[in-house]
C-alpha cells in the first residue's frame, strides 16, 4: 500500500519525504487508508465527524482550543504556560512552552475521540479532539515541536485516496465534492518552534479567512479558564497573570493598559464511583471536579458564557464568571444534562456564596443576581438557586456589625445612616441603609422585610440610654419626615431620668424660664423633656411635630397636666370648700405665665378660680374689675369684683386675659359640637343656622346678652365694639351668621326696635323705606347685628318685608326708583306666594294707590295714553309683575282703537331715519309697511289721544316725529333700551348718541 508523503504546504502533490519520521506517521497513514479501503463508509463517517466538530462543535474557538492544549502541555511539564500567537503573512502561528509533541500525541491528533490525556486530572481536554477546530480556518495545519514535526494536508489526503484506485472510495469522495478528512493522515515535516518554546502550531489561513477575526477570540477569560497560562502574547499584545494576592488574581493587558483584579472562589472534589458509572471509560478516569467563580473587583463584567472550562454557548449574565469541569455534549457547546451537571451546579451555588462571603460586606449585594428570566435556561436556574441559597445564608452584615441572614433581616426605608446606627442595638438584624435602588431591589428580592418607623418606635422602648443619645435619635428621626402617628410611643427621656412613651403632653424647655419653677411648684408632675435631649434644632422640631409643647408660657398653660389641675380645682369648688391658699397658688402661677406672654385656652379660662374682695374663691369668668361698666348694663347678673390683691399685683390687661371681666364674657370653643355652652336661645341657633350641616370650625359667643337691660343696648353695643374678642364673636363663621350676631338682631332693641328695622345712613337706596340708625355704631358692628345696608341686603334676607314697606302708603319713594325696586322685588319673590296680597301698589308717579285701580304697563306705546298715577311698571316681564301683585295688564283692561280712517300712503323714508337704521344694523326695508300720520291719534275709553307711534298686530304707525321714529326703530330692533340712541340718530344729535353710549340705556 502506498504511503504518500510531501512537503509542508497545501500543494496537491507530495514532495520528497522529510529526512526523518520520528513519530512513524507512515504507519498511521497506512492503517487509516487500510481502514477506509476495507470500509468506504468509514471515510464518510470520519469526514462527517471531522467537519461537524470543525464547523459546529469548535466554530469560533480555534485559538481557544489551541491555548487549552498548550495549557495541558505546560501542566504535563509542571511549568507555567507561556504562549505566543503571531501572524506571518496569511498564517497564524501558536507557540507554547511545556511538554513537547509525542507519538501518542500525534496519534491522538490523527484519531477522532482518542485523547492522549487519558487519566489526567490536570488537563483541560476531555476527548482529544480540540485540535479539530483548526479545520475551521486552515486546510494545511502543521505542528512543529522540539521532538519532531508533522503536518496535515487535505489535498495530499485526497491524492492518497485517489492512488488507492478504489472505486468505492473514489465515489465517496466524489459524493462529498472532494472533501475528505484532513486530520486522519499526518505527514512528517521539517521546521522547529521558535527558541524558548516547545511547540508551535502553524495555520495557513484558507482564502477569505481574516487573521484579525480569528485573533478576536483571545481575551483575559482564557487566563482565568486556564490557570496554567501565565503569559499570552498575541502579536504586540501581551496578557499576563501577575502573582496572586490572597483570594484574587490580577491580569494585565498591554493593549489597553488595563489591570483587572479577579476575586476567585474555588470548590474542588472527587466524584464517587457510582456517580461516574454512566460515563464512558476514559471519562471515568478523570474523577476530580473543580468549580471556580471569578469576579472582577475593579470593573463590571459584561454578559458572558459558562466555561467548561473552555467557552460554551451557555449564556450567563451573572456578575461573576463561572469556570468548571462541567460535562459537555458531543458538540462541546452545551453542558450535558445529567446528575453530574446537577451536582456541579449545586456546588457552583455554594461556591457563589463563598465568593460573596469573600467580598467586602458593603459590596456583597452587588453580586446578587438580578431576579429575571436570565439569558438562558441555565442562567435562570443559577440565578434562582443562588438567590434562594442567599436568603438563608448569613452573608449580610447588620448595622451593629453582626452577620445576618436575609430571611431574618430588616431595613428602614427613607432614613439616614445616623438613625440606623442609633437604632441598631434595639432592632436585631437591622441592616445599613441601602446605597442605591439596586441594593434596595436586591434586598427586596431576598425577602428582607421593611421595618416601619412605628415598629422602630416600639422597639426603641427597650433601650436605656443617656439623654444626649435620645437627642441624636430625635434629630435623625426628624430627617425622615415621618408622620406623627408613627411615633406615638417614641420614648421620651424626662428631666430627673424618668422615661415615658409618646411626646404628646411633654414639654420642651426653653433656656432662661424663671416662671417654670413656680409653675412646677404649683403643678407637680409636669412632663418636661430633658434639656440635653433637645439641644439640636432638629430634635426640637421633631418633638414639636409629634405632640410635644414648647415650654414657653403658652405651652405650659396648654399642658394637659396643668389644665387638669385648674379643672380639678374648679370641680372642687362645686363639691366642697376650697382652701384659699390653693386658689392663690395656682391662680398666681397662671397669671405669672400670662404676664410672661402666655395665651390661656378658653377651657383653662373657664375653669380658673381667683378670689373676691372677701377672699372667697370665685370663677374668674364671674369676676369684674372694680368700676366695670357691666354692672350698669346687666340685670340679675351674679358678678363679683376681683380681690384688690390681684388688682395691685397684675396689670389690668393680664387680669382681662385671664378671664376677669372688663367687658362682656366671651365663650370660645375650638371643638364645639352642639348647644352646650349655657347661652340663651343657643339651641335655636344650632337648629336655625347649623341645622344638619357641619359644626363651626371655631365657636365664639358673647355671653349674658339676655341680661342686658332693654334701654341699655346702645351702651352694651358700644362696649362690645370696644372689645376685640367680643367684636370678633360677631363675625360670620364658615359663611354662616355667628351666634352673637344672630341673637342680637332678634332680641336686642334700639329705641324700641330691633336692629333689622334700621338702615345705615349710607344705604340711600332704602331711603323712605327704612329710617336711619338712631345711634352711633361703627359700620362693621351695625352690619354684624343686622342693620340694613341696602336693597340687596333686604332682598336677600326678607323680601316680603321690603314689599310690605314698598306698598306702605305712609312711606315716600322717589318716582324714579319705582321701576327698579318693582323689578327687583319681582325677581326676589318669584317663588313666593303672598298671603295676604298688599291692598295698595306703588305706581310710576311714586304714590301708592288701591290695587284695583292700577294696571301693569305691558306695551310701551300705552305709556302715551295712561296716567302714571295708575300704572305699575312692567319692566322686562310684565306678566310676572301682574302675577305677583294679582293685577291686570294695561292692554287687557284698556283695549285701544287703532288710528281711524285709511292709513296714509307710506312716504319715502327720511334720510335721518335711514341713517338711524344703518347705525343700529337694521335694513331699510325694516320699516316697510309703516304708515306716517302727522296727527296720529288713538281712542281709549271713548277718549281720543294724540300719540307719537302705535302698533296693532302687524300694523305700525308713526307721527313722523323723532321721538316716534326713535321708539319705533328700537321696538323693531327688539332692544327697547336703544330708543334714546335711535332718537338721537334721527334728530342728528351726535352728542346724544355719545352720551347714550356712555352707560346703560334708560
Coordinates of C-alpha atoms in Angstrom, one line a residue, residues 181-405:
X181 CA -10.8 14.1 6.3
X182 CA -7.8 16.3 6.8
X183 CA -6.5 15.3 10.3
X184 CA -6.6 11.5 9.8
X185 CA -3.4 11.4 7.8
X186 CA -0.3 13.1 9.3
X187 CA 2.9 13.6 7.4
X188 CA 6.3 14.4 8.8
X189 CA 7.7 17.8 8.0
X190 CA 10.7 19.8 8.7
X191 CA 11.0 23.0 10.8
X192 CA 11.3 23.7 14.5
X193 CA 9.4 26.0 17.0
X194 CA 10.9 29.4 18.0
X195 CA 13.6 29.4 20.6
X196 CA 12.3 29.1 24.1
X197 CA 9.1 27.3 23.1
X198 CA 8.4 23.5 22.9
X199 CA 5.8 23.5 20.2
X200 CA 4.3 25.8 17.5
X201 CA 1.2 25.2 15.5
X202 CA 1.2 26.8 12.1
X203 CA -2.1 27.6 10.4
X204 CA -2.0 28.8 6.8
X205 CA -5.4 30.5 6.5
X206 CA -8.0 29.4 4.0
X207 CA -8.8 32.1 1.4
X208 CA -11.4 34.5 2.8
X209 CA -10.4 34.0 6.4
X210 CA -9.0 37.1 8.1
X211 CA -6.4 36.8 10.8
X212 CA -8.0 39.7 12.8
X213 CA -11.3 37.8 13.1
X214 CA -9.5 34.7 14.4
X215 CA -7.4 36.7 16.9
X216 CA -10.6 38.3 18.3
X217 CA -11.2 35.0 20.2
X218 CA -8.4 35.9 22.6
X219 CA -9.1 37.6 25.8
X220 CA -8.3 37.6 29.5
X221 CA -11.0 34.9 30.1
X222 CA -8.5 32.4 28.8
X223 CA -6.1 33.1 31.7
X224 CA -8.8 32.5 34.2
X225 CA -10.2 29.5 32.5
X226 CA -6.7 28.0 32.1
X227 CA -4.8 28.6 35.4
X228 CA -1.6 27.2 33.9
X229 CA -1.3 30.1 31.4
X230 CA 0.7 32.9 32.9
X231 CA 1.6 34.8 29.7
X232 CA -0.3 35.0 26.5
X233 CA 1.1 37.1 23.7
X234 CA -0.9 38.0 20.6
X235 CA 1.5 39.8 18.2
X236 CA 2.2 43.0 20.2
X237 CA -0.5 42.5 22.8
X238 CA 0.6 40.7 26.0
X239 CA -1.8 39.3 28.6
X240 CA -0.1 38.5 31.9
X241 CA -1.1 36.7 35.1
X242 CA 0.5 38.6 38.0
X243 CA 1.5 36.9 41.3
X244 CA -1.7 36.2 43.3
X245 CA -2.8 38.3 46.2
X246 CA -4.9 36.4 48.8
X247 CA -8.0 35.3 47.1
X248 CA -7.6 37.5 44.0
X249 CA -5.8 37.0 40.7
X250 CA -4.5 40.1 38.8
X251 CA -4.4 40.1 35.0
X252 CA -2.7 42.8 32.9
X253 CA -3.4 43.6 29.3
X254 CA -0.7 45.6 27.5
X255 CA -3.0 46.6 24.7
X256 CA -5.3 48.6 26.9
X257 CA -3.0 49.1 29.9
X258 CA -5.9 47.7 31.9
X259 CA -5.1 45.7 35.1
X260 CA -8.0 43.7 36.4
X261 CA -8.2 42.1 39.8
X262 CA -10.3 39.0 39.9
X263 CA -11.6 37.6 43.2
X264 CA -11.8 33.8 43.0
X265 CA -13.8 31.3 44.8
X266 CA -13.0 27.7 44.0
X267 CA -14.5 24.4 45.2
X268 CA -12.9 21.1 44.3
X269 CA -13.7 17.4 45.0
X270 CA -13.8 13.9 43.7
X271 CA -16.7 12.1 42.1
X272 CA -17.8 8.9 43.8
X273 CA -17.6 5.8 41.6
X274 CA -21.3 5.4 41.4
X275 CA -21.6 9.0 40.1
X276 CA -19.2 8.1 37.3
X277 CA -20.7 4.8 36.4
X278 CA -22.8 6.2 33.5
X279 CA -19.8 7.9 31.8
X280 CA -17.6 6.5 29.1
X281 CA -14.5 4.6 30.3
X282 CA -11.9 7.3 29.6
X283 CA -14.0 10.0 31.3
X284 CA -14.4 7.8 34.4
X285 CA -10.6 8.0 34.8
X286 CA -11.0 11.8 35.5
X287 CA -12.8 11.7 38.8
X288 CA -11.8 15.1 40.1
X289 CA -14.0 18.1 39.6
X290 CA -13.4 21.8 40.0
X291 CA -15.7 24.9 40.0
X292 CA -14.4 28.4 40.1
X293 CA -16.2 31.8 40.2
X294 CA -14.2 34.8 39.1
X295 CA -15.5 38.3 39.9
X296 CA -13.7 41.4 38.5
X297 CA -13.1 43.6 41.5
X298 CA -12.3 46.8 39.7
X299 CA -14.6 46.7 36.7
X300 CA -18.0 45.4 35.7
X301 CA -18.4 42.2 33.9
X302 CA -20.2 42.1 30.6
X303 CA -22.6 39.2 29.8
X304 CA -20.6 36.0 29.4
X305 CA -20.9 32.3 28.8
X306 CA -20.1 29.3 31.0
X307 CA -16.6 27.9 30.7
X308 CA -16.3 24.1 30.9
X309 CA -13.5 25.1 31.2
X310 CA -13.3 26.3 27.6
X311 CA -16.1 28.6 26.4
X312 CA -19.5 27.0 25.8
X313 CA -22.7 28.5 24.3
X314 CA -24.4 28.5 27.6
X315 CA -25.2 32.2 28.1
X316 CA -24.7 33.7 31.5
X317 CA -25.5 37.2 32.8
X318 CA -24.2 36.9 36.4
X319 CA -21.8 39.4 37.9
X320 CA -19.1 36.7 38.0
X321 CA -17.6 34.3 35.5
X322 CA -18.2 30.6 36.1
X323 CA -15.5 28.1 35.1
X324 CA -15.8 24.4 35.9
X325 CA -15.2 20.8 34.8
X326 CA -18.8 20.6 33.5
X327 CA -19.6 17.6 31.3
X328 CA -20.5 18.8 27.8
X329 CA -22.4 17.2 24.9
X330 CA -20.8 16.0 21.7
X331 CA -20.8 19.5 20.2
X332 CA -18.8 20.8 23.2
X333 CA -21.1 23.8 23.0
X334 CA -23.6 22.9 25.7
X335 CA -23.5 21.4 29.2
X336 CA -24.7 17.9 29.1
X337 CA -27.8 17.2 31.0
X338 CA -27.5 14.8 33.9
X339 CA -26.8 14.2 37.6
X340 CA -23.1 15.3 37.3
X341 CA -24.2 18.7 35.9
X342 CA -26.9 19.0 38.6
X343 CA -24.3 18.2 41.3
X344 CA -21.8 20.7 39.8
X345 CA -24.4 23.4 39.6
X346 CA -25.2 22.8 43.3
X347 CA -21.5 23.2 44.1
X348 CA -21.5 26.3 41.9
X349 CA -24.3 27.8 44.0
X350 CA -22.3 27.0 47.2
X351 CA -19.2 28.5 45.6
X352 CA -21.1 31.6 44.7
X353 CA -21.9 32.1 48.4
X354 CA -18.2 31.6 49.1
X355 CA -17.5 34.3 46.6
X356 CA -20.0 36.7 48.3
X357 CA -18.6 35.9 51.7
X358 CA -15.0 36.7 50.5
X359 CA -16.3 40.1 49.2
X360 CA -16.4 43.2 51.3
X361 CA -19.7 43.3 53.1
X362 CA -20.7 46.6 51.6
X363 CA -20.2 45.1 48.1
X364 CA -21.9 41.7 48.5
X365 CA -25.4 42.8 47.4
X366 CA -23.7 43.9 44.1
X367 CA -23.1 40.2 43.4
X368 CA -26.7 39.2 44.0
X369 CA -28.2 38.0 40.6
X370 CA -30.9 40.2 39.2
X371 CA -34.2 38.4 39.6
X372 CA -35.3 37.8 36.0
X373 CA -35.5 35.0 33.4
X374 CA -31.8 35.2 32.6
X375 CA -30.0 34.8 29.3
X376 CA -30.6 31.1 29.1
X377 CA -32.2 28.3 31.0
X378 CA -29.0 27.5 32.8
X379 CA -28.6 31.2 33.7
X380 CA -32.1 31.4 35.1
X381 CA -31.5 28.2 37.1
X382 CA -28.3 29.6 38.7
X383 CA -30.0 33.0 39.4
X384 CA -32.9 31.3 41.1
X385 CA -30.8 28.8 43.1
X386 CA -28.2 31.4 44.2
X387 CA -30.9 33.8 45.4
X388 CA -32.7 31.0 47.3
X389 CA -29.5 30.0 49.0
X390 CA -28.5 33.5 49.9
X391 CA -31.9 34.0 51.7
X392 CA -30.8 31.7 54.5
X393 CA -27.0 32.4 54.4
X394 CA -25.5 34.8 57.0
X395 CA -23.9 37.0 54.3
X396 CA -25.4 40.3 55.2
X397 CA -23.8 42.4 57.9
X398 CA -26.1 44.3 60.3
X399 CA -25.8 47.9 61.3
X400 CA -24.3 46.6 64.6
X401 CA -21.7 44.5 62.8
X402 CA -23.3 41.1 63.2
X403 CA -23.7 38.5 60.5
X404 CA -27.4 38.4 59.4
X405 CA -29.4 36.1 57.3

